[in-house]
Structures are given as structure tokens and as C-alpha cells.
XYZ file of C-alpha atoms in Angstrom:
543
model
C 122.032 -3.644 -36.692
C 121.218 -2.439 -33.166
C 117.857 -3.512 -31.809
C 117.802 -0.923 -29.010
C 115.589 2.082 -29.714
C 117.575 5.282 -28.918
C 114.554 6.766 -27.116
C 114.305 3.654 -24.944
C 118.019 3.867 -24.171
C 117.587 7.488 -23.066
C 114.514 6.881 -20.903
C 115.892 3.742 -19.206
C 119.420 4.992 -18.543
C 120.877 4.787 -15.008
C 119.494 7.461 -12.712
C 116.139 7.790 -14.528
C 112.780 6.733 -12.990
C 112.553 3.907 -15.551
C 116.187 2.783 -15.275
C 116.610 -0.858 -16.304
C 119.297 -3.065 -14.838
C 120.103 -6.644 -13.913
C 118.527 -7.918 -10.691
C 118.376 -11.575 -9.656
C 119.416 -12.714 -13.115
C 116.701 -10.756 -14.928
C 116.332 -7.295 -16.459
C 114.052 -5.147 -14.293
C 113.061 -1.581 -13.490
C 115.559 -1.057 -10.686
C 113.602 1.802 -9.080
C 110.248 -0.009 -9.070
C 108.229 0.058 -5.830
C 107.990 -3.247 -3.973
C 104.209 -3.601 -4.167
C 101.321 -2.707 -6.422
C 99.644 -0.792 -3.592
C 102.696 1.473 -3.275
C 102.486 2.258 -6.990
C 98.715 2.791 -6.813
C 99.172 5.278 -3.983
C 100.968 7.634 -6.380
C 97.638 8.168 -8.147
C 96.295 10.021 -5.104
C 98.143 13.143 -6.285
C 95.550 13.755 -9.020
C 93.061 14.859 -6.347
C 89.917 16.571 -7.563
C 90.314 15.642 -11.237
C 87.601 13.366 -12.628
C 88.675 9.717 -12.633
C 85.579 7.591 -13.343
C 82.484 8.394 -15.383
C 79.699 5.819 -15.038
C 76.402 6.951 -16.498
C 75.481 10.194 -14.750
C 77.919 9.579 -11.885
C 81.321 11.241 -11.877
C 83.945 10.320 -9.283
C 87.169 12.203 -8.684
C 90.455 10.590 -7.692
C 89.794 11.859 -4.154
C 86.379 10.131 -4.170
C 87.796 6.803 -5.339
C 90.687 6.823 -2.875
C 88.341 7.707 0.009
C 86.122 4.735 -0.875
C 89.202 2.542 -1.312
C 90.480 3.473 2.152
C 87.103 2.806 3.779
C 86.634 -0.615 2.182
C 90.242 -1.716 2.809
C 89.865 -1.034 6.542
C 86.620 -3.028 6.625
C 87.842 -6.151 4.810
C 88.269 -9.212 7.074
C 91.414 -10.252 5.208
C 94.870 -11.258 6.357
C 97.866 -10.694 4.072
C 97.961 -13.235 1.258
C 94.303 -14.333 1.575
C 92.171 -14.532 -1.556
C 89.271 -12.150 -2.092
C 87.050 -12.804 -5.101
C 85.731 -9.874 -7.152
C 82.665 -10.822 -9.177
C 80.801 -7.956 -10.819
C 80.387 -6.193 -14.139
C 82.520 -3.209 -15.143
C 81.665 -0.431 -12.709
C 83.294 2.036 -10.331
C 82.668 -0.346 -7.420
C 84.771 -3.020 -9.169
C 87.672 -0.581 -9.305
C 87.262 0.389 -5.652
C 87.135 -3.304 -4.712
C 90.382 -4.108 -6.498
C 92.213 -1.136 -4.998
C 90.923 -2.026 -1.532
C 92.073 -5.645 -1.763
C 95.549 -4.439 -2.749
C 95.531 -1.997 0.189
C 94.495 -4.734 2.618
C 97.253 -7.069 1.434
C 94.897 -9.619 -0.102
C 95.069 -11.416 -3.427
C 92.331 -10.253 -5.828
C 90.754 -13.146 -7.741
C 89.081 -11.679 -10.826
C 86.195 -13.921 -11.825
C 84.542 -13.732 -15.250
C 81.265 -12.049 -14.317
C 79.579 -13.403 -17.455
C 79.704 -16.998 -16.274
C 76.709 -19.185 -15.498
C 75.892 -19.793 -11.805
C 77.665 -23.163 -11.725
C 80.760 -21.647 -13.370
C 80.849 -18.785 -10.882
C 80.514 -21.123 -7.931
C 83.248 -23.462 -9.198
C 85.634 -20.550 -9.731
C 84.964 -19.081 -6.279
C 85.148 -22.355 -4.360
C 88.497 -23.231 -5.925
C 89.978 -20.418 -3.789
C 87.940 -20.823 -0.564
C 87.933 -17.046 0.006
C 86.854 -15.453 3.297
C 84.819 -12.976 1.255
C 83.354 -12.362 -2.205
C 82.835 -8.776 -3.376
C 79.935 -8.793 -5.836
C 77.225 -6.695 -7.402
C 73.585 -7.587 -6.809
C 73.209 -9.664 -10.000
C 76.283 -11.848 -9.380
C 75.461 -12.215 -5.672
C 72.053 -13.602 -6.647
C 73.601 -15.994 -9.182
C 76.061 -17.291 -6.598
C 73.256 -17.865 -4.093
C 71.213 -19.653 -6.782
C 74.179 -21.935 -7.405
C 74.234 -23.019 -3.767
C 77.266 -21.002 -2.684
C 76.972 -20.295 1.048
C 80.113 -18.254 1.738
C 80.217 -14.598 2.805
C 79.318 -12.068 0.107
C 79.579 -8.287 0.473
C 77.490 -6.489 -2.134
C 78.717 -3.300 -3.782
C 75.717 -1.348 -2.453
C 76.954 -2.054 1.081
C 80.540 -0.873 0.574
C 81.458 1.757 3.189
C 81.939 5.248 1.776
C 84.097 6.810 4.483
C 86.549 5.936 7.210
C 89.808 4.019 7.160
C 92.070 7.037 6.888
C 94.265 5.658 9.688
C 94.468 2.144 8.232
C 98.054 0.932 7.989
C 98.527 -1.405 4.995
C 100.567 -4.567 5.554
C 103.887 -4.843 3.756
C 103.863 -6.889 0.573
C 106.895 -7.755 -1.546
C 107.788 -8.178 -5.174
C 107.339 -11.954 -5.172
C 104.067 -12.043 -3.202
C 100.915 -12.884 -5.200
C 98.778 -9.831 -6.024
C 95.998 -11.053 -8.297
C 94.665 -14.049 -10.213
C 93.274 -13.677 -13.733
C 91.708 -16.519 -15.656
C 92.866 -17.603 -19.094
C 90.275 -17.804 -21.851
C 90.173 -21.594 -21.862
C 89.773 -21.854 -25.654
C 92.228 -24.757 -25.792
C 91.352 -26.446 -22.509
C 89.836 -25.863 -19.089
C 89.982 -22.391 -17.594
C 93.082 -21.760 -15.460
C 93.886 -19.001 -12.985
C 97.212 -17.284 -13.671
C 98.796 -16.065 -10.425
C 100.468 -12.683 -10.955
C 102.773 -11.185 -8.348
C 103.207 -7.599 -7.200
C 106.443 -7.491 -9.177
C 104.652 -8.767 -12.290
C 101.960 -6.099 -12.077
C 104.228 -3.198 -11.133
C 106.548 -3.992 -14.035
C 103.661 -4.323 -16.482
C 102.274 -0.938 -15.473
C 105.650 0.779 -15.618
C 106.126 -0.748 -19.068
C 102.890 0.849 -20.287
C 103.931 4.198 -18.819
C 107.318 3.895 -20.505
C 105.688 3.248 -23.881
C 103.645 6.430 -23.472
C 106.798 8.397 -22.719
C 108.467 6.893 -25.791
C 105.673 8.203 -28.032
C 105.812 11.623 -26.372
C 109.589 11.904 -26.828
C 109.475 10.707 -30.433
C 106.799 13.269 -31.353
C 108.706 16.019 -29.555
C 111.917 15.142 -31.396
C 110.181 15.284 -34.780
C 108.640 18.657 -33.904
C 111.914 20.013 -32.579
C 110.514 20.868 -29.133
C 111.038 19.678 -25.576
C 108.695 16.851 -24.441
C 107.511 19.056 -21.578
C 106.298 21.650 -24.095
C 103.851 19.141 -25.566
C 102.235 18.652 -22.157
C 101.440 22.339 -21.636
C 97.714 22.886 -22.081
C 97.171 19.280 -23.071
C 93.629 18.073 -22.205
C 93.134 15.238 -19.747
C 93.554 11.850 -21.391
C 90.297 9.882 -21.519
C 89.805 6.142 -22.029
C 86.618 4.442 -23.195
C 86.440 1.246 -21.136
C 84.927 -1.555 -23.214
C 87.191 -4.455 -22.234
C 86.148 -6.419 -19.144
C 88.139 -5.460 -16.056
C 88.833 -9.149 -15.386
C 90.830 -9.138 -18.652
C 94.506 -8.127 -18.415
C 93.973 -5.394 -21.043
C 91.044 -3.910 -19.160
C 92.830 -4.102 -15.809
C 96.257 -2.764 -16.799
C 95.777 -0.490 -19.806
C 92.246 0.837 -19.286
C 92.029 1.121 -15.484
C 95.306 1.118 -13.569
C 97.325 3.081 -16.136
C 94.864 6.042 -16.199
C 94.816 5.875 -12.381
C 98.587 6.413 -12.303
C 98.773 9.010 -15.076
C 95.730 11.109 -14.180
C 93.489 9.964 -17.000
C 89.709 9.659 -17.061
C 87.957 6.294 -17.449
C 84.522 6.322 -19.105
C 82.649 3.067 -18.536
C 80.380 1.513 -21.162
C 78.066 -1.031 -19.580
C 77.516 -2.880 -22.849
C 78.775 -2.353 -26.376
C 76.707 -0.049 -28.564
C 78.360 1.788 -31.467
C 76.032 4.800 -31.358
C 76.555 5.210 -27.627
C 80.307 4.859 -28.152
C 80.243 7.705 -30.693
C 78.241 9.868 -28.297
C 80.696 9.246 -25.466
C 83.756 9.813 -27.679
C 82.436 13.259 -28.579
C 80.909 14.227 -25.222
C 83.795 13.041 -23.029
C 86.546 13.862 -25.558
C 87.828 10.294 -25.539
C 91.487 10.216 -26.564
C 92.197 6.492 -26.304
C 90.006 3.751 -27.715
C 90.988 0.108 -27.718
C 88.660 -2.647 -28.815
C 88.378 -5.798 -30.881
C 88.242 -5.249 -34.689
C 84.452 -5.628 -34.781
C 84.065 -2.663 -32.430
C 86.436 -0.550 -34.502
C 84.525 -1.396 -37.687
C 81.250 -0.502 -35.921
C 82.578 2.883 -34.874
C 83.969 3.710 -38.336
C 80.751 2.650 -40.084
C 78.461 4.598 -37.743
C 80.808 7.596 -37.811
C 80.563 7.753 -41.609
C 76.776 7.575 -41.479
C 76.449 10.188 -38.753
C 79.419 12.361 -39.755
C 80.521 12.012 -36.134
C 83.378 13.902 -34.501
C 86.340 11.593 -33.834
C 88.898 14.392 -33.620
C 89.667 13.769 -29.942
C 91.043 10.276 -30.650
C 94.823 10.325 -30.454
C 95.449 6.648 -29.708
C 93.647 3.688 -31.285
C 94.573 0.084 -30.619
C 93.136 -3.351 -31.086
C 93.264 -6.474 -29.003
C 91.976 -10.039 -28.945
C 93.221 -10.777 -32.472
C 95.436 -9.344 -35.219
C 94.402 -6.008 -36.719
C 93.168 -6.611 -40.305
C 95.110 -4.531 -42.831
C 91.978 -3.133 -44.475
C 90.752 -1.979 -41.051
C 94.096 -0.326 -40.367
C 93.855 1.595 -43.646
C 90.277 2.648 -42.910
C 91.225 3.963 -39.462
C 94.185 5.915 -40.829
C 91.930 7.493 -43.461
C 89.258 8.505 -40.943
C 91.598 9.449 -38.057
C 94.862 10.560 -39.693
C 96.187 12.173 -36.505
C 95.633 9.170 -34.252
C 98.611 6.999 -33.348
C 97.920 3.342 -34.094
C 99.339 0.683 -31.845
C 99.672 -3.038 -31.546
C 101.240 -5.427 -29.100
C 101.770 -9.025 -28.150
C 101.199 -10.464 -24.736
C 99.003 -12.770 -22.726
C 97.489 -13.167 -19.294
C 100.453 -15.319 -18.285
C 102.852 -12.438 -19.030
C 100.749 -9.774 -17.255
C 100.227 -8.110 -20.617
C 102.571 -6.831 -23.282
C 105.877 -8.454 -24.247
C 106.235 -6.759 -27.640
C 104.803 -3.409 -28.690
C 104.836 -0.937 -31.563
C 103.143 2.462 -31.637
C 102.878 5.162 -34.281
C 105.489 5.076 -37.042
C 107.190 2.124 -35.375
C 103.972 0.201 -36.000
C 103.341 1.485 -39.529
C 106.785 0.536 -40.833
C 106.202 -3.113 -39.836
C 102.446 -3.468 -40.234
C 102.592 -7.256 -40.287
C 104.499 -7.383 -36.988
C 102.909 -7.559 -33.565
C 105.450 -5.178 -32.095
C 109.085 -4.908 -31.141
C 110.258 -7.053 -28.229
C 110.517 -4.805 -25.171
C 113.895 -4.327 -23.554
C 112.916 -6.210 -20.379
C 112.351 -9.522 -22.115
C 114.241 -12.397 -23.611
C 112.402 -14.085 -26.481
C 113.561 -17.373 -27.955
C 112.107 -19.104 -31.006
C 112.295 -22.891 -30.687
C 111.974 -25.648 -33.266
C 110.160 -28.956 -32.618
C 113.315 -30.373 -31.009
C 113.632 -27.438 -28.600
C 116.649 -25.961 -30.379
C 116.798 -22.165 -30.760
C 116.094 -20.959 -34.306
C 117.813 -18.011 -36.059
C 116.048 -14.714 -36.947
C 113.389 -15.123 -39.598
C 112.600 -18.789 -38.903
C 109.228 -19.648 -37.356
C 108.835 -21.785 -34.265
C 107.261 -21.679 -30.814
C 107.694 -18.377 -28.985
C 109.284 -18.853 -25.562
C 109.505 -15.853 -23.224
C 111.411 -14.948 -20.075
C 110.998 -11.703 -18.161
C 109.871 -9.993 -14.938
C 106.147 -10.119 -15.757
C 105.875 -13.878 -16.324
C 103.311 -15.409 -13.973
C 104.101 -17.403 -10.841
C 102.032 -20.313 -12.182
C 98.449 -21.586 -12.501
C 96.515 -21.800 -9.247
C 96.122 -25.415 -8.115
C 97.335 -26.690 -11.509
C 100.894 -27.959 -10.902
C 100.977 -30.258 -13.931
C 99.658 -27.599 -16.297
C 102.082 -25.083 -14.826
C 105.034 -27.435 -15.358
C 103.939 -27.988 -18.967
C 104.451 -24.324 -19.869
C 106.740 -22.783 -17.226
C 110.272 -24.041 -16.677
C 112.219 -23.733 -13.403
C 114.458 -21.181 -15.109
C 111.495 -18.871 -15.778
C 111.017 -19.533 -19.507
C 107.334 -19.579 -20.516
C 106.150 -21.613 -23.489
C 103.490 -19.398 -25.074
C 101.959 -21.947 -27.439
C 102.218 -19.339 -30.205
C 104.157 -19.825 -33.439
C 106.143 -16.870 -34.714
C 109.525 -15.440 -35.592
C 111.739 -12.449 -34.755
C 113.507 -10.416 -37.433
C 116.921 -8.787 -37.187
C 115.399 -5.597 -35.724
C 113.691 -7.501 -32.908
C 110.211 -7.199 -34.404
C 108.019 -10.137 -33.445
C 105.713 -11.715 -36.042
C 102.935 -14.109 -35.029
C 102.238 -16.925 -37.450
C 99.615 -18.833 -35.484
C 98.651 -20.613 -32.313
C 100.561 -23.864 -31.960
C 97.254 -25.669 -31.413
C 95.525 -23.740 -34.190
C 97.562 -25.165 -37.027
C 95.773 -27.332 -39.579
C 97.597 -30.323 -41.067
C 95.893 -31.107 -44.356
C 97.267 -33.757 -46.667
C 100.588 -33.596 -44.827
C 100.897 -29.815 -45.296
C 100.995 -27.403 -42.359
C 98.540 -24.513 -42.759
C 98.606 -21.654 -40.250
C 95.121 -20.222 -39.757
C 96.431 -16.778 -38.802
C 98.295 -16.535 -42.107
C 95.115 -17.313 -44.041
C 93.124 -14.851 -41.907
C 95.623 -12.087 -42.591
C 95.281 -12.617 -46.347
C 91.491 -12.680 -46.033
C 91.662 -9.307 -44.247
C 92.982 -7.771 -47.477
C 89.523 -8.151 -49.069
C 88.017 -4.623 -48.930
C 84.451 -5.779 -48.227
C 85.451 -8.105 -45.398
C 84.601 -7.068 -41.823
C 85.929 -10.101 -39.923
C 86.895 -13.698 -40.528
C 88.063 -16.925 -38.950
C 89.807 -19.959 -40.426
C 89.915 -23.357 -38.725
C 90.232 -27.063 -39.390
C 87.590 -29.784 -39.539
C 88.192 -33.559 -39.525
C 88.544 -35.144 -42.965
C 88.913 -38.876 -43.651
C 91.131 -38.388 -46.682
C 93.176 -35.296 -45.757
C 93.249 -35.686 -41.977
C 91.902 -32.148 -41.697
C 90.428 -29.692 -44.158
C 90.683 -25.929 -43.842
C 87.457 -23.920 -43.859
C 86.724 -20.254 -43.217
C 83.832 -18.095 -42.077
C 83.651 -14.482 -43.294
C 81.441 -11.496 -42.501
C 80.926 -8.678 -45.002
C 78.714 -7.382 -47.775
C 79.033 -8.638 -51.334
C 81.186 -11.655 -50.516
C 80.778 -15.033 -52.156
C 82.555 -18.326 -51.590
C 84.343 -18.587 -54.939
C 85.663 -15.029 -54.735
C 87.065 -15.609 -51.238
C 88.723 -18.928 -52.138
C 90.219 -17.439 -55.296
C 91.589 -14.477 -53.347
C 93.468 -16.722 -50.918
C 94.743 -18.919 -53.738
C 96.205 -15.863 -55.477
C 98.107 -14.686 -52.399
C 99.191 -18.004 -50.871
C 99.930 -21.504 -52.038
C 96.805 -23.081 -53.511
C 96.656 -25.757 -50.818
C 96.204 -23.002 -48.225
C 92.936 -21.807 -49.771
C 89.886 -22.847 -47.711
C 88.092 -25.907 -49.047
C 84.801 -24.266 -48.080
C 83.810 -20.745 -47.030
C 80.767 -19.968 -44.917
C 79.204 -16.498 -45.223
C 77.831 -15.159 -41.944
C 75.406 -12.245 -41.713
C 76.079 -11.690 -38.006
C 79.146 -10.949 -35.912
C 81.318 -13.969 -35.165
C 80.894 -15.467 -31.676
C 83.502 -14.462 -29.100
C 84.536 -15.632 -25.670
C 84.726 -13.412 -22.589
C 88.126 -12.047 -23.604
C 87.040 -10.879 -27.048
C 88.663 -13.677 -29.032
C 86.745 -15.439 -31.811
C 85.300 -18.649 -30.384
C 86.343 -21.219 -32.975
C 84.915 -24.102 -30.964
C 81.459 -22.524 -31.297
C 82.064 -21.823 -34.990
C 82.833 -25.514 -35.544
C 79.482 -26.434 -33.990
C 77.739 -23.840 -36.196
C 79.551 -24.913 -39.355
C 76.720 -27.097 -40.816
C 74.352 -24.085 -40.784
C 77.001 -21.678 -42.075
C 78.078 -23.923 -44.935
C 74.674 -25.296 -45.913
C 74.158 -28.860 -47.126
C 76.419 -29.540 -50.073
């Protein structure tokens, strides 16, 4: 059976803007611009349309590009030098990133939620000539003892720089550094090139075109007809901009396509509902907890969610009961899912709309730019349907970890294959299924138990809001599987029995902790299982 989607074949054929061909031994967009700044510049065409909404402030594309030009001309940066950006989600963060790209620098995107010592350590690892920060982070850096140059957002120039000539940057030059979550070790900075970022962004644009063409085909009209009179797309920005999802999907993609970005300073479900209605938000992507919050509050308030046409989740798998609840409340919204990581500049596999619904357990279909290999413990390639470590090769795979040669060599081969650390399999239609993290497998009594498999079964419980399964040391078994669940009307015996009915009995959690509050998460929205392990005695009680 062919694994090439006919719409993809049409949109990526020779002579099209998204034509894919072989270059330097890898499948690439052959018409891609050489640098991220060149691609960003295409967003200038949207002119007076609103681009950023931050509180009462509204900035047009013209406003943002004018501020970008002014700051780029003022930056004391030579091509290839690092510039650290350390601030919360705000319009100034966006201007800072665009300006660093314009000036030819490498934008280092620091987790703004870190403690002073963490911020200082991250900044000093790059020895930047300048840090671009908001007032709060500038104060934290000074408190930590950092004595380098800091330019605060309030002092960014607002005009000038129209005659600035940007330095040339190429496909293989570093563009930005994003930090991995560090849930399985120390935090590492993934170095992403201009080619990585340009390809990732063009991939997102291509996926949007795929949906448009598929809908048009089903309706029997030309794709252009669907765009006539269509309102401006609007994104609710809840992911941090230092996260690959926030950067690529919720900031740079709307910049290129003429969308509006509405910034939420902190998560609040009632405020999210207000903004969805007031700003006619069409795209909302958040972790499952946020989606549950919105659905629950919407039911209570009878809120208007009719503007939502695209809903996606990130940070963890989308629970099946949540998927059903979203489809019931927002029947006209296209659901989407994908698989990717910081080290791959975002998405490697994706499914949207009906493509997603027909394989709800999958994390998407492998995109045409990538090679995905499933390897057994001995490194041998496994056939379709067999689970092993997912190994990826493609034009968005990172250059390596900054100043971490040994850790880079452990995951990235000289031939460009990246070991993801995830366990999964590919079916005969090129759908990718994630079984678990390689390091998140529990070996109990000699049996391998994949936590993600248990979590997916737990998500079938109607009352469940969120869950996490993980292993704890056990003298007799080696490890024992436990779970923490959030939801009304749940009890330990019911949860254990449910898992035992759907999976082998040995995969049922030995103990289940019931939490009355949202599960702890790290800065990238993923459940923090290390913190859950430390909280386990309180969650489980003394038995």
C-alpha cells in the first residue's frame, strides 16, 4: 500500500513552492530560502493587519517589523555570536528574536521561569555579548551575580534601522539554541540551524495547505474559494516562546501566514474563554489539563467556542476521553496531533482532521521529509508493527548539544541519524505509534511495562482528567508500577480493576494515588514524574 498522501504528492511536486527533492543526500524543500531571516522577511507583506495582542496593546505587522529593524541595527553583535533572550511571553520577546535573526546572531532561548542561579548558569555557558531581558529577569540575573551587559525590553529602540543591511547567513549556520526539558538528565541546549528552522516552518505551512486542499476536495470547490472572506486566523499563545511549539507553531507560523497572536500572561481558564470569544481565536493548542479546563468552564458558562477551527495538544498524548469530549463540544474543529522534539526542531510525524481520527492511537503519519527507523536492542531494523527505539533522520535534526560533545555523540550519529529515546512502531501506512520513553519503562518481576500504554488505558475512564504512571524501587520485583490520577469519583480499586481488564494483569498499578490538584509539570508542559515520585508518600498515604 502506498504511504504517500496524494495531496502531499500534489503540493510537493516539482515546480511548486513546496517542491521536495534530494539535496546533499537528504530530502529537502528545494526552493527553501537560505536563512530564517529571509523567510521571516516575507511576513512584512501583511502590513497594517494586527499581529500581536498583549493586554490592551495591539501591534500590527508594520509595528513589529519597525521595532525589529530598529533593534537589529542597535545590537552589538557579529554574525554567529550568541545573544540570550530571557523574558516572559510578550511582544518584546518576539521583537528580540526577530532582531537577533536580522543581525545574524544566534538566539539562545533561556527558560525564563528558572531560579537566579539557573538563569546565570545558562547565560554564562554561552558568554554572550548581550542579554535581552525584561525587568524581572534582569533583576534576577543581577541578584545571581551576573555582571554582563543586559538590555532591558523597556529600552529597546522603537524606530530607525531602515537602512540596516543584514549579514548573509546560510543553511548550515546556527540560528537558535533551545533547551531540552532535562527530565532524564541535566538540561542541554539543542543547536538548531537556519536550515532546520526554515524547513520546520515550511513543514507547518505545508500541513495547513494539506488540510485546506482536503476540505476543498470534499466540498467540490477550489482551495482558493475557501479563502475568500475567511476571517484572520488567530492563535491563543499559552506555550512558552522558549519551547519549540511556542516558537514555531504559535509565533513564527502566524507571522508568515498573516495570523494574529493573542498572548496570555498566565493560564486562567475563564480568561482563555473570554479571549477565545472576544478575539475570535481559531487555533488553540495546549496541554490536556488546559483543554479540560476550557471544556469544563465552557459548559458552566455556556461559552461561545464557535470560532475554534483547529485544536491540538502537546506535551503528552491526548487522552481518548478528552478527544471525545472536544469533538462533542466543537464538532467543526479539526483535531490534530504530532510527534517531534526540540532536537528535531518540532514535528516529524503529524495527523490532522480525518487523518487523525482514523488512527486515534497514532501520533501522526511520518512526514515525507523524514526517514524513520525502528531499532531493536541490538541495533537491527525492525519490520512494521514491531516496537523498538525510534531513530530519525531528516533536514530538521539539530546540529548537536552546545558544549556537550559526549552527550551529542550518544544520540546523534555522523550519518545524521538521531536516537530519540522513544519506543514506538510504524504501521504499513507510515503511521507512527509511541509506546513509551525508553527511560520510562518499568521492569517489574522481569516483565517490561510501558507507562504510556498504561496511561492510555487509564485515559479511557470517563471521570479521569489526567494521570501519570511510573516505577518505584521494590526489593522483590526490582520495580513496582504505581499511578497517580486526577478526577472526581475515582477510587484505587476501580482504577486498578480498569487497567487489569484492558491489559495484562501484571500491568495494573500496584498502588494508585488520588490527587485533588493538577499534576506538577516542568517548563515545557510535561508531567514531572521526578516530582511525583517525591510526593508519592503523601499521595499514597501510609499503608
